[in-house]
mmCIF file of C-alpha atoms in Angstrom:
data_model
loop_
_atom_site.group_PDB
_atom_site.id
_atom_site.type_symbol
_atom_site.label_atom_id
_atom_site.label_comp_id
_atom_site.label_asym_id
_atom_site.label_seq_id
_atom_site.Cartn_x
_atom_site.Cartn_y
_atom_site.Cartn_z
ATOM 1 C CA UNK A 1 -71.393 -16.723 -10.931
ATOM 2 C CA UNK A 2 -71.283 -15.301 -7.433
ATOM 3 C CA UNK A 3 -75.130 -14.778 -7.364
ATOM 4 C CA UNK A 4 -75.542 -18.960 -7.923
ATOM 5 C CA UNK A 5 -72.494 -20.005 -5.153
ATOM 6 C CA UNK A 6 -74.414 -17.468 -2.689
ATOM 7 C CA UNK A 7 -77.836 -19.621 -3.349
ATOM 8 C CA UNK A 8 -76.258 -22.780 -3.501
ATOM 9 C CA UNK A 9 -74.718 -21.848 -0.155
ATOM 10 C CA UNK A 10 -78.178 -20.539 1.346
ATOM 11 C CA UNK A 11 -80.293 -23.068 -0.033
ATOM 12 C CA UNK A 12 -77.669 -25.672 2.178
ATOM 13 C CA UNK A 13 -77.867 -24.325 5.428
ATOM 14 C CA UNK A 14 -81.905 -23.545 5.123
ATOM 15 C CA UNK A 15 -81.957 -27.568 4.414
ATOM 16 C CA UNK A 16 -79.854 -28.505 7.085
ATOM 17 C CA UNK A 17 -82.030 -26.403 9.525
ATOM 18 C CA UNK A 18 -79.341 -24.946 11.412
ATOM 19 C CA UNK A 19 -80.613 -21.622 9.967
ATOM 20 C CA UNK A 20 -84.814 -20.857 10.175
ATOM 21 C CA UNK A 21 -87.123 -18.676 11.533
ATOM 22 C CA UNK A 22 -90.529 -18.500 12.017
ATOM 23 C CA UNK A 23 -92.816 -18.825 9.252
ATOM 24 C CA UNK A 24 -95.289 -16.892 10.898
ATOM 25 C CA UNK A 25 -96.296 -16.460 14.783
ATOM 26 C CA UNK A 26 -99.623 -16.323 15.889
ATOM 27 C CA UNK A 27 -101.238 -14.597 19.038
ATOM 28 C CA UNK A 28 -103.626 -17.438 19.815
ATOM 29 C CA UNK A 29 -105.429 -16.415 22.900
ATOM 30 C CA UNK A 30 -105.325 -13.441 24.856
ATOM 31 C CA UNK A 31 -107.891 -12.730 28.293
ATOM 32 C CA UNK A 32 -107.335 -9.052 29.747
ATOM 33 C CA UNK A 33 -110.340 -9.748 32.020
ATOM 34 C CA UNK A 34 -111.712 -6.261 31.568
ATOM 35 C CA UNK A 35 -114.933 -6.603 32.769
ATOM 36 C CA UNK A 36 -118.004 -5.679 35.336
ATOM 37 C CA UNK A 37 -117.597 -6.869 38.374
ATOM 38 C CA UNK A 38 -118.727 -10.517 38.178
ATOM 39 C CA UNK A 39 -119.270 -14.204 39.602
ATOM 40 C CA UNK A 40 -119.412 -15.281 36.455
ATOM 41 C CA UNK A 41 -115.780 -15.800 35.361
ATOM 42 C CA UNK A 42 -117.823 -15.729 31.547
ATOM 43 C CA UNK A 43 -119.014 -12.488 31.992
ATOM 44 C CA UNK A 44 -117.946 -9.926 28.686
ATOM 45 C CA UNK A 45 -115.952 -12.464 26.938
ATOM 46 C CA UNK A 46 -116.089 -11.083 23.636
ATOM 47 C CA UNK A 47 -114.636 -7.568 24.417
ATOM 48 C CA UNK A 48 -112.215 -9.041 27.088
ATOM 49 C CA UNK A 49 -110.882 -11.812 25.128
ATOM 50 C CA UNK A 50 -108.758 -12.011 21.364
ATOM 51 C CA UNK A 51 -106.851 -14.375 19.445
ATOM 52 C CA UNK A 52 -107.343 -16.790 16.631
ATOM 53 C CA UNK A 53 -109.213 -19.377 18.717
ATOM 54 C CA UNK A 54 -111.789 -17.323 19.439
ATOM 55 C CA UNK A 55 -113.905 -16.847 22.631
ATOM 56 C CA UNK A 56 -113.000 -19.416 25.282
ATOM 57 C CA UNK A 57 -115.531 -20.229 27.833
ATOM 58 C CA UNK A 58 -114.000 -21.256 31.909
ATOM 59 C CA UNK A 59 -114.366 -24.361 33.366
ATOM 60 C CA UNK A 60 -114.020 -24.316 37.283
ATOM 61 C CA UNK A 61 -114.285 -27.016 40.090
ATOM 62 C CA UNK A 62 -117.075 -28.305 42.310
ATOM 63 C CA UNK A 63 -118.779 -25.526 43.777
ATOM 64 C CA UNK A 64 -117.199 -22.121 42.637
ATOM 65 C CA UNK A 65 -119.499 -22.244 38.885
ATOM 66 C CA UNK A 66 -122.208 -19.801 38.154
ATOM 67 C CA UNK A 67 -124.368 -19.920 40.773
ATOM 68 C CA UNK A 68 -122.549 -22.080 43.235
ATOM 69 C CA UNK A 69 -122.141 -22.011 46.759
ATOM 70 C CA UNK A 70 -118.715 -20.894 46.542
ATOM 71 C CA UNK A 71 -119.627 -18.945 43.919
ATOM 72 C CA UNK A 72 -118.243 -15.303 45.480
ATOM 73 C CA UNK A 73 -114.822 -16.834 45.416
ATOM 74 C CA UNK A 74 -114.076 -16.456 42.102
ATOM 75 C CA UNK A 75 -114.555 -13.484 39.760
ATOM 76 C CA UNK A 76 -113.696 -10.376 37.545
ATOM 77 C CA UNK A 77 -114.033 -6.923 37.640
ATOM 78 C CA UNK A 78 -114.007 -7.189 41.812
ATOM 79 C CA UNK A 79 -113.730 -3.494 42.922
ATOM 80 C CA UNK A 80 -110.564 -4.020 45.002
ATOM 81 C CA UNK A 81 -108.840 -5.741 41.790
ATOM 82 C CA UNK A 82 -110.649 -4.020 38.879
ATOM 83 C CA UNK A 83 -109.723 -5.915 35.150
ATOM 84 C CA UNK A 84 -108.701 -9.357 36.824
ATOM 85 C CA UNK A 85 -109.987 -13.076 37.746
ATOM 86 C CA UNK A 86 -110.149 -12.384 41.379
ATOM 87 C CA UNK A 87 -109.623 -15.472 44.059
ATOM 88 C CA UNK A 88 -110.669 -15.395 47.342
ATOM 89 C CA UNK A 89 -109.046 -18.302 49.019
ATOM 90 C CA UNK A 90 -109.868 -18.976 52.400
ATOM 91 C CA UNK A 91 -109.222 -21.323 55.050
ATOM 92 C CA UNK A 92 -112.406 -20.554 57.017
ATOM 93 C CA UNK A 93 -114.143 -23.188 54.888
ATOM 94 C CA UNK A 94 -111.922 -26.162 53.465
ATOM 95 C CA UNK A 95 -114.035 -26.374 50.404
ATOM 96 C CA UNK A 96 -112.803 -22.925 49.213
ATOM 97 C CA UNK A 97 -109.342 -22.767 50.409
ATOM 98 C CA UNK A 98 -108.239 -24.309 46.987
ATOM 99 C CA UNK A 99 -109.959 -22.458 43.492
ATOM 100 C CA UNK A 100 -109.467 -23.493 40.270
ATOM 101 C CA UNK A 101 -110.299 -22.150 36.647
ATOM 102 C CA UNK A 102 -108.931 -22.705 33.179
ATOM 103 C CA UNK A 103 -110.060 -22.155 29.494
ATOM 104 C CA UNK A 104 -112.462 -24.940 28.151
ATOM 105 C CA UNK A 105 -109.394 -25.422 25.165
ATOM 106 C CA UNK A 106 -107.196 -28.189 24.607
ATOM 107 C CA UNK A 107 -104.250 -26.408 22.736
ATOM 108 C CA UNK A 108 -102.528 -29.748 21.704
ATOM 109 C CA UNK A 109 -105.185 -29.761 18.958
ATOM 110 C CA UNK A 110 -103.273 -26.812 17.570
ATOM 111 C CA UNK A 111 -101.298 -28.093 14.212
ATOM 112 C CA UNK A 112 -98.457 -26.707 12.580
ATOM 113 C CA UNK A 113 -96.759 -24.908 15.412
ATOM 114 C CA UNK A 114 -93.285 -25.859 17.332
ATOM 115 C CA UNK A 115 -92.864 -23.413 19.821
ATOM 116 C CA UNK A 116 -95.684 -21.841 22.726
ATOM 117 C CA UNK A 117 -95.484 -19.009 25.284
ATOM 118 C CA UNK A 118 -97.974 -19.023 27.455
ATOM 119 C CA UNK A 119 -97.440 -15.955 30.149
ATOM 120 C CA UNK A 120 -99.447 -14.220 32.750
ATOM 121 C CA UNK A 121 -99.144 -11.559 35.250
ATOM 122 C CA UNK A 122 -100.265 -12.593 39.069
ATOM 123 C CA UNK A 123 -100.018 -12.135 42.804
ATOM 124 C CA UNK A 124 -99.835 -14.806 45.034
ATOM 125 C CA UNK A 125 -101.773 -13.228 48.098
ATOM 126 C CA UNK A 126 -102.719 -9.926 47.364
ATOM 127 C CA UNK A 127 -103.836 -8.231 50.746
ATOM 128 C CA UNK A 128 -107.320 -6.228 51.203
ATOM 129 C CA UNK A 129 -105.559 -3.200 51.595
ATOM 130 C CA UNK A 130 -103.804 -3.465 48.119
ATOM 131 C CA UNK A 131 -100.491 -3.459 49.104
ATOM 132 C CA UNK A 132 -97.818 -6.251 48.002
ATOM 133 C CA UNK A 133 -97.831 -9.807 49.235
ATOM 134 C CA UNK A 134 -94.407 -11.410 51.104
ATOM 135 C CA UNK A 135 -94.068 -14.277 53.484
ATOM 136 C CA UNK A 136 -94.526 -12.702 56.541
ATOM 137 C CA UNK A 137 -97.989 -14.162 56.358
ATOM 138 C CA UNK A 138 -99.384 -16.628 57.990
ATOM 139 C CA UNK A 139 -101.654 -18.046 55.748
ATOM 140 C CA UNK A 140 -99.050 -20.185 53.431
ATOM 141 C CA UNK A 141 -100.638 -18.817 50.303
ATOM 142 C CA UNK A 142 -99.390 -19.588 46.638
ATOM 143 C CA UNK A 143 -100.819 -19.559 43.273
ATOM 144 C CA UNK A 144 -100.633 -22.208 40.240
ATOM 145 C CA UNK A 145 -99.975 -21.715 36.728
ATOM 146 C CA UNK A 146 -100.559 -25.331 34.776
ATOM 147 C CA UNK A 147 -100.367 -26.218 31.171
ATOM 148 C CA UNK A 148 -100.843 -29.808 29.787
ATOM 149 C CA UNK A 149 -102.898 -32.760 31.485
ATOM 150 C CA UNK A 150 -105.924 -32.300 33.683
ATOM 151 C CA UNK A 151 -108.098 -29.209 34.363
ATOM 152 C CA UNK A 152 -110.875 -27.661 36.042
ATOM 153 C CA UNK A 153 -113.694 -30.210 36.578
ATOM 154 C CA UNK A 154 -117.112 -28.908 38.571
ATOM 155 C CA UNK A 155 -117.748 -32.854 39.302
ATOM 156 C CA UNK A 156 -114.018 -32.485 40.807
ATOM 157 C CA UNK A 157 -112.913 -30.808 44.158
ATOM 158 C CA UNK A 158 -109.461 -30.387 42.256
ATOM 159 C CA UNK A 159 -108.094 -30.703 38.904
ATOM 160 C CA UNK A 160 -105.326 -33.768 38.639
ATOM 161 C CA UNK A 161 -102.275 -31.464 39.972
ATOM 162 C CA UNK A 162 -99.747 -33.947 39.522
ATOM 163 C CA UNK A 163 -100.247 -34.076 35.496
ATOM 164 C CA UNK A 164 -98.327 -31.402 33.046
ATOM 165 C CA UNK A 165 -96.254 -28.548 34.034
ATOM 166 C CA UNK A 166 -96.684 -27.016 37.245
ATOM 167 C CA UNK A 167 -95.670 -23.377 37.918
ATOM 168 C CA UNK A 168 -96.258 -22.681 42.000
ATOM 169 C CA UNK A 169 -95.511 -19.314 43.048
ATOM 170 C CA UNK A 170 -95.969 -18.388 47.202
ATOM 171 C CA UNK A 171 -95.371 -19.103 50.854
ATOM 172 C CA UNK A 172 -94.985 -23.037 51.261
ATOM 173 C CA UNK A 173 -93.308 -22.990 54.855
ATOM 174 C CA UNK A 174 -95.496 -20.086 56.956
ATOM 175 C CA UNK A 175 -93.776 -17.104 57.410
ATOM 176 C CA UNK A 176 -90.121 -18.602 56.211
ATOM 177 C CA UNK A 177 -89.639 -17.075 52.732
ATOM 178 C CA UNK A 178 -90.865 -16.306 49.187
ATOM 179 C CA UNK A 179 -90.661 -19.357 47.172
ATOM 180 C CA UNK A 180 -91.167 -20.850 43.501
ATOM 181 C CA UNK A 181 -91.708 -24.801 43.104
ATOM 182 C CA UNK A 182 -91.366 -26.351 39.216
ATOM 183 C CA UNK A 183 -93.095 -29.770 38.433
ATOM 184 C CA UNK A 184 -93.562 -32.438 35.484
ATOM 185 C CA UNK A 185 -95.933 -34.869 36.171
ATOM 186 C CA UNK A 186 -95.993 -34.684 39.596
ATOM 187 C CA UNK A 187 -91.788 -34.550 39.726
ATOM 188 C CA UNK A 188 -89.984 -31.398 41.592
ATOM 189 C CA UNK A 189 -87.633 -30.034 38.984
ATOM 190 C CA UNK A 190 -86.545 -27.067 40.428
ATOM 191 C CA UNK A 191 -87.668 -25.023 43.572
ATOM 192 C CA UNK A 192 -85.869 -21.227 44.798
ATOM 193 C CA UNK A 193 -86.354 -18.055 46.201
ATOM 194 C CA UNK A 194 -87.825 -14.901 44.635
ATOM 195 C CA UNK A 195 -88.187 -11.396 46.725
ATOM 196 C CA UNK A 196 -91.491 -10.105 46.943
ATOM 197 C CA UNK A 197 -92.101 -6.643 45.111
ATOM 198 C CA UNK A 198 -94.647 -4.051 44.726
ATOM 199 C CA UNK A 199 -97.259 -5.453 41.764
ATOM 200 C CA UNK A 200 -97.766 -8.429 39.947
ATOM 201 C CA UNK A 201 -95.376 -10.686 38.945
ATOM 202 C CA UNK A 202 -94.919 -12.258 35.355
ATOM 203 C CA UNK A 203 -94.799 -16.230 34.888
ATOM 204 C CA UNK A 204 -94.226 -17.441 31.712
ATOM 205 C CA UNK A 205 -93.691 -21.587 30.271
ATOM 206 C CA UNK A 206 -91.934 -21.516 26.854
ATOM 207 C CA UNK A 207 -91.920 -24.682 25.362
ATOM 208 C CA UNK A 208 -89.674 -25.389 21.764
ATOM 209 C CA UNK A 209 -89.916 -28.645 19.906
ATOM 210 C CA UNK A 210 -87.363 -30.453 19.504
ATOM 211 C CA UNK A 211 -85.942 -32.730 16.378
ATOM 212 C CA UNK A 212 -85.991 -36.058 18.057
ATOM 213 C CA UNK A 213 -89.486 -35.411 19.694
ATOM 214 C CA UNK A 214 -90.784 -33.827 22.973
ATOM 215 C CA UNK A 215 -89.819 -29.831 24.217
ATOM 216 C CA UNK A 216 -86.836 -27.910 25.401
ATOM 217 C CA UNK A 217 -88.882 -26.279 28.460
ATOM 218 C CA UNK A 218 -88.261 -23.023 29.668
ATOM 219 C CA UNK A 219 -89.638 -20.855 33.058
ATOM 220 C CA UNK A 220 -89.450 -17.330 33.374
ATOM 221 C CA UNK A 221 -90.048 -15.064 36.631
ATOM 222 C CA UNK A 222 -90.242 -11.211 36.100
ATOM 223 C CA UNK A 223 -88.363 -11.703 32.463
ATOM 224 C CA UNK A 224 -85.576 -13.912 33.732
ATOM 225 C CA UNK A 225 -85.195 -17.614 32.854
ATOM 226 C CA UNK A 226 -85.138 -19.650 36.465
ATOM 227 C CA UNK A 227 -85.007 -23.363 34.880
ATOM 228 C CA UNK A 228 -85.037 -25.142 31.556
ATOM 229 C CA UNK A 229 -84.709 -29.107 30.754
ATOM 230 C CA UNK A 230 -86.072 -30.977 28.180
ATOM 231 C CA UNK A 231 -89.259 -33.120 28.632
ATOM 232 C CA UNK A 232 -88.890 -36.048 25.968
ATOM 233 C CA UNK A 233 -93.023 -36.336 25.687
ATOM 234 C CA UNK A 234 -95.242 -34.796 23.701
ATOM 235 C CA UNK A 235 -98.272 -33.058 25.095
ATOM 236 C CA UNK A 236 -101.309 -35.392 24.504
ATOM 237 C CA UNK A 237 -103.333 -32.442 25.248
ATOM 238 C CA UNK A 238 -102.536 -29.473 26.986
ATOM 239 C CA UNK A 239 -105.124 -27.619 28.823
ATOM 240 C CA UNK A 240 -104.349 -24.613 31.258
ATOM 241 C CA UNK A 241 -105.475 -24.194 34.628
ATOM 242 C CA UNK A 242 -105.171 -21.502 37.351
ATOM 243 C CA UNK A 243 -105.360 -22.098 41.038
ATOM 244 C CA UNK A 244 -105.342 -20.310 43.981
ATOM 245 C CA UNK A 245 -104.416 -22.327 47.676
ATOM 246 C CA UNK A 246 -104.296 -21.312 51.086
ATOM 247 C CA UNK A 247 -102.500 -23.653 52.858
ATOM 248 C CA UNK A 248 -103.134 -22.729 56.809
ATOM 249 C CA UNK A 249 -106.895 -24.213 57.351
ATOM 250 C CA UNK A 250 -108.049 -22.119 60.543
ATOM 251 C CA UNK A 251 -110.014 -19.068 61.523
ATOM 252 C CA UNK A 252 -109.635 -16.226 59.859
ATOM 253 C CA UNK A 253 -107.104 -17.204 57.071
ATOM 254 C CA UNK A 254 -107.849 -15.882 53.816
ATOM 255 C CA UNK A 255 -106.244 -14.668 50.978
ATOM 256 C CA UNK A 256 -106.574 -13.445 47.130
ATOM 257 C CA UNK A 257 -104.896 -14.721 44.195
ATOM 258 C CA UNK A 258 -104.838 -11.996 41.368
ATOM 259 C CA UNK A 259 -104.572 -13.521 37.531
ATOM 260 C CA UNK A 260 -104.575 -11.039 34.976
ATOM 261 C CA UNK A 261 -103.567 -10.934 30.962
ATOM 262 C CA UNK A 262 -103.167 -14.518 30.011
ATOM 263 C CA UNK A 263 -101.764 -14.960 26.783
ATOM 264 C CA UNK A 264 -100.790 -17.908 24.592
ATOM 265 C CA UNK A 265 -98.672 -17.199 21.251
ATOM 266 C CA UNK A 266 -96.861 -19.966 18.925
ATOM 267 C CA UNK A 267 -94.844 -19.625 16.282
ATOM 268 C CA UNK A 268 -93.977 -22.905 13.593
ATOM 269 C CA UNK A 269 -89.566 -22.186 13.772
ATOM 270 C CA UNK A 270 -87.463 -24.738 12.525
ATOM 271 C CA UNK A 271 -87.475 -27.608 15.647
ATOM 272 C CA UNK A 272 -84.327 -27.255 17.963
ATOM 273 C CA UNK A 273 -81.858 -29.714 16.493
ATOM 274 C CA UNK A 274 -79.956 -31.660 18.761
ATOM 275 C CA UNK A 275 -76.277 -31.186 19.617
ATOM 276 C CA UNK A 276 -75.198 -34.355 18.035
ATOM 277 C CA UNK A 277 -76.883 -33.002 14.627
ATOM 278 C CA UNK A 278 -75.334 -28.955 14.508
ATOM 279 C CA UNK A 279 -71.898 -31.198 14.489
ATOM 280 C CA UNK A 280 -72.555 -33.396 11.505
ATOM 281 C CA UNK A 281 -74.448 -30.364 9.733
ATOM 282 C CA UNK A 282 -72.004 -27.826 10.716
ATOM 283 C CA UNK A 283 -69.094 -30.517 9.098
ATOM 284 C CA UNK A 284 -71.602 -30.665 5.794
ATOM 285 C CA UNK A 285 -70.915 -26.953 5.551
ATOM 286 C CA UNK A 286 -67.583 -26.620 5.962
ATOM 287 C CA UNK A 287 -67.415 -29.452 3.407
ATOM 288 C CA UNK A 288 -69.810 -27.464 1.182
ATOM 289 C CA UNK A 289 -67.970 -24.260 1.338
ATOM 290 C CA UNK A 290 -64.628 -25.833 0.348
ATOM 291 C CA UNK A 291 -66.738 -27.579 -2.434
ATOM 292 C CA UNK A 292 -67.615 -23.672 -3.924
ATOM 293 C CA UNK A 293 -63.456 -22.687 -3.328
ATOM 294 C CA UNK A 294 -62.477 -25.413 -5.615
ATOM 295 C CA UNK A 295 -65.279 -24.524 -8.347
ATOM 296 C CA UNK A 296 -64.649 -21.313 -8.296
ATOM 297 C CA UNK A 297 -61.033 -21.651 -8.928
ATOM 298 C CA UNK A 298 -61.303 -23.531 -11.998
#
């Protein structure tokens, strides 16, 4: 008799959904941008690139495509950064002191999964000599990490920056500090301060569906979580998009924005249920327990 209360029991809170884990989790893109030294942000995509979608080619703005005028600013493989998409930002030439590149993917055409990571390491302003970026320059440079709405156009000068989830990382007020900035839509969420460090740094967006609709959003800097809230939308589609901006327009001002192992993996866990909900379930289980007590004491 013990065997059938125990699946009774399990087979209630599975229902309920207060207990579930994933299914299965997928890896559904991965970039290491191992590859030659190249303009062509395309170049060796089928040994650089894994992951269920496939190979993923990279949409960029006006000017900066294969064979471009600005087409030096943006590549892999550059000698100084070997196995990364390389930006050179610069403020010598207003056209190219904003770059911006992004899979050709809408991931919103993904089915059957609730919750996304989508993580990659970068470096705001990585200098020529190699050594690690902080605020003390003058150039006000940052770097953009986007998922959701609008992305890299080449009829465009700029993707639409104030759509989906914005992830800015960099040197907004030249020379005063190291700083993060957090948008929906075009809305300030959340911005702080982060000390610079030797390396890369690691950006990741977590998003988890929840019950009622929309996703409980998390950010992440160097592993630990700097904001979460809950965006009550769905994502329409959701494309991502990398950008590199020097902010200072003037002689001499450049910078480079380093972007390396992008990765997107989902999972299909039971949606986050709302507080409201654990109450009323956790009350049907209590209930449900007592229910076995009384049956087995007969």
């Amino acid at each position: 008799m013990r065997k059938i209360y125990t699946l009774v029991l399990t087979t209630a809170i599975l229902a309920s959904g207060v207990i579930g884990g994933a299914a299965y989790a997928d890896l559904i893109f991965n970039d290491s941008f191992n590859a030659a030294s190249s303009n062509d942000l395309n170049s060796e995509l089928a040994t650089r690139q894994t992951g269920i979608i496939g190979q993923v080619n990279y949409n960029e703005c006006w000017g900066t495509g294969n064979g471009g005028p600005g087409d030096y600013t943006t590549q892999v493989g550059n000698p100084s950064n070997p196995d990364a998409l390389f930006f050179h930002t610069t403020g010598n030439n207003t056209n190219w002191s904003s770059l911006w590149a992004g899979p050709d993917y809408n991931f919103a055409q993904l089915t059957g999964y609730t919750n996304w990571d989508y993580e990659l390491v970068a470096d705001p302003m990585r200098e020529a000599s190699n050594t690690y970026w902080d605020a003390v320059a003058s150039d006000q440079p940052k770097l953009v990490f986007k998922i959701g709405a609008g992305y890299p156009d080449r009829n465009l000068a700029s993707p639409d920056i104030n759509s989906g989830i914005v992830f800015e990382l960099g040197d907004f007020v030249d020379a005063s500090g190291n700083l993060y900035n957090l948008y929906d839509n075009g809305v300030n969420l959340a911005s702080g301060a982060f000390t610079s460090h030797q390396g890369n740094y690691d950006l990741k967006i977590s998003t988890k569906k929840v019950v009622s609709g929309g996703y409980d959003i998390d950010f992440f800097l160097d592993g630990s979580k700097i904001y979460s809230y809950t965006r009550a939308t769905d994502f329409t589609s959701n494309n991502i998009t990398l950008g590199g901006i020097v902010e200072y327009t003037g002689a001499d001002r450049a910078g480079t924005q380093i972007f390396d192992n992008l990765s997107v993996n989902a999972s299909n866990a039971a949606p986050v249920p709302e507080p409201s909900s654990i109450l009323i379930l956790s009350a049907g289980l209590v209930s449900g327990l007592a229910s076995i007590k009384l049956r087995r004491r007969k």
